[in-house]
């Protein structure tokens, strides 16, 4: 029988050999020592044309810009191996979004990361949450003491968003206790100042900032 897309919608090959943790069965990333603090980070959409490969690839873009990496990960191994490493996909998680969809997006984040690790690519887990209800699963699959990455871009526009982001940041720090946190986007004091003594943050400007500063890739 011909295999359909539906038969393997979650690309089961990605998690061959992975430990599945928590009630949703989120893939556990491997504990490896091949990760470094990135010299810089680059959006996946620029990976094919950028000449500077001493960067980590990130997916802080609209989901449609990297959905093909989730559904055909093997096709992009050679491209991603050209770079210093990869930050796992930033699959959308929004307040009010179906919990099962948020769990699936957390699953794919870790599944792609695990597969890339198995193929020798240094991986930094991207951590994404929505509201308190997502805390039960959105931090799963990441070893305590890992270097992790987060993005504030598009997530802290309103007072309510800033408050929820700060709550999530505090929950992430207490749960994962990361060695360091990469921050894609702005770091307003009202969110981060309270935590500056707890962990080292490394800020990387978003593409919006780069564009307005007229910086190029090459």
Coordinates of N, CA, C and O in Angstrom, one line a residue, residues 12-21 25-30 107 110-115 117-118 141:
X12 N 7.7 10.1 12.2 CA 8.1 9.3 13.3 C 9.6 9.0 13.3 O 10.2 8.7 14.3
X13 N 10.2 9.0 12.1 CA 11.7 8.8 12.0 C 12.5 9.8 12.8 O 13.6 9.5 13.3
X14 N 11.9 11.0 13.1 CA 12.6 12.0 13.8 C 13.0 11.6 15.2 O 14.0 12.0 15.8
X15 N 12.1 10.7 15.8 CA 12.3 10.4 17.2 C 12.7 9.0 17.5 O 12.6 8.4 18.6
X16 N 13.3 8.3 16.4 CA 13.8 6.9 16.6 C 14.8 6.9 17.7 O 15.9 7.6 17.6
X17 N 14.6 6.2 18.8 CA 15.5 6.1 19.9 C 15.4 7.1 20.9 O 16.1 7.1 21.9
X18 N 14.4 8.0 20.8 CA 14.2 9.1 21.8 C 13.4 8.6 22.9 O 12.5 7.8 22.8
X19 N 13.7 9.1 24.1 CA 12.8 8.9 25.3 C 11.7 9.9 25.2 O 11.9 11.1 25.0
X20 N 10.5 9.4 25.4 CA 9.3 10.3 25.4 C 8.9 10.6 26.9 O 8.7 9.6 27.6
X21 N 8.8 11.8 27.2 CA 8.6 12.2 28.6 C 7.2 13.0 28.8 O 6.7 13.6 27.9
X25 N 4.1 12.8 26.0 CA 5.1 12.1 25.3 C 6.0 12.9 24.5 O 6.2 12.7 23.3
X26 N 6.6 13.9 25.1 CA 7.5 14.9 24.4 C 8.9 14.2 24.3 O 9.4 13.7 25.2
X27 N 9.5 14.3 23.1 CA 10.8 13.7 22.9 C 11.9 14.4 23.8 O 11.9 15.7 23.8
X28 N 12.7 13.7 24.4 CA 13.8 14.2 25.3 C 15.0 14.5 24.4 O 15.5 13.5 23.8
X29 N 15.5 15.7 24.4 CA 16.7 16.0 23.7 C 17.9 15.3 24.4 O 17.8 15.0 25.6
X30 N 19.0 15.0 23.7 CA 20.1 14.4 24.3 C 21.0 15.4 25.0 O 21.0 16.6 24.7
X107 N 6.0 19.1 20.7 CA 6.6 17.8 20.3 C 7.5 18.0 19.0 O 8.6 17.5 19.0
X110 N 10.9 19.6 19.7 CA 11.9 18.7 20.3 C 12.3 17.6 19.3 O 13.4 17.1 19.3
X111 N 11.3 17.1 18.6 CA 11.5 16.0 17.6 C 12.6 16.4 16.6 O 13.5 15.6 16.3
X112 N 12.4 17.6 16.0 CA 13.4 18.1 15.0 C 14.7 18.2 15.7 O 15.8 17.9 15.1
X113 N 14.7 18.8 16.9 CA 16.0 19.0 17.6 C 16.7 17.7 17.9 O 17.9 17.6 17.7
X114 N 16.0 16.6 18.3 CA 16.6 15.3 18.5 C 17.2 14.7 17.3 O 18.3 14.2 17.3
X115 N 16.4 14.8 16.2 CA 16.9 14.3 14.9 C 18.2 15.0 14.5 O 19.1 14.4 14.0
X117 N 20.3 16.5 16.4 CA 21.4 16.0 17.3 C 21.9 14.7 16.9 O 23.2 14.4 16.8
X118 N 21.0 13.8 16.5 CA 21.5 12.4 16.1 C 22.3 12.5 14.8 O 23.1 11.5 14.6
X141 N 11.3 17.8 27.8 CA 12.3 17.4 26.8 C 13.6 18.2 26.8 O 14.4 18.0 25.9

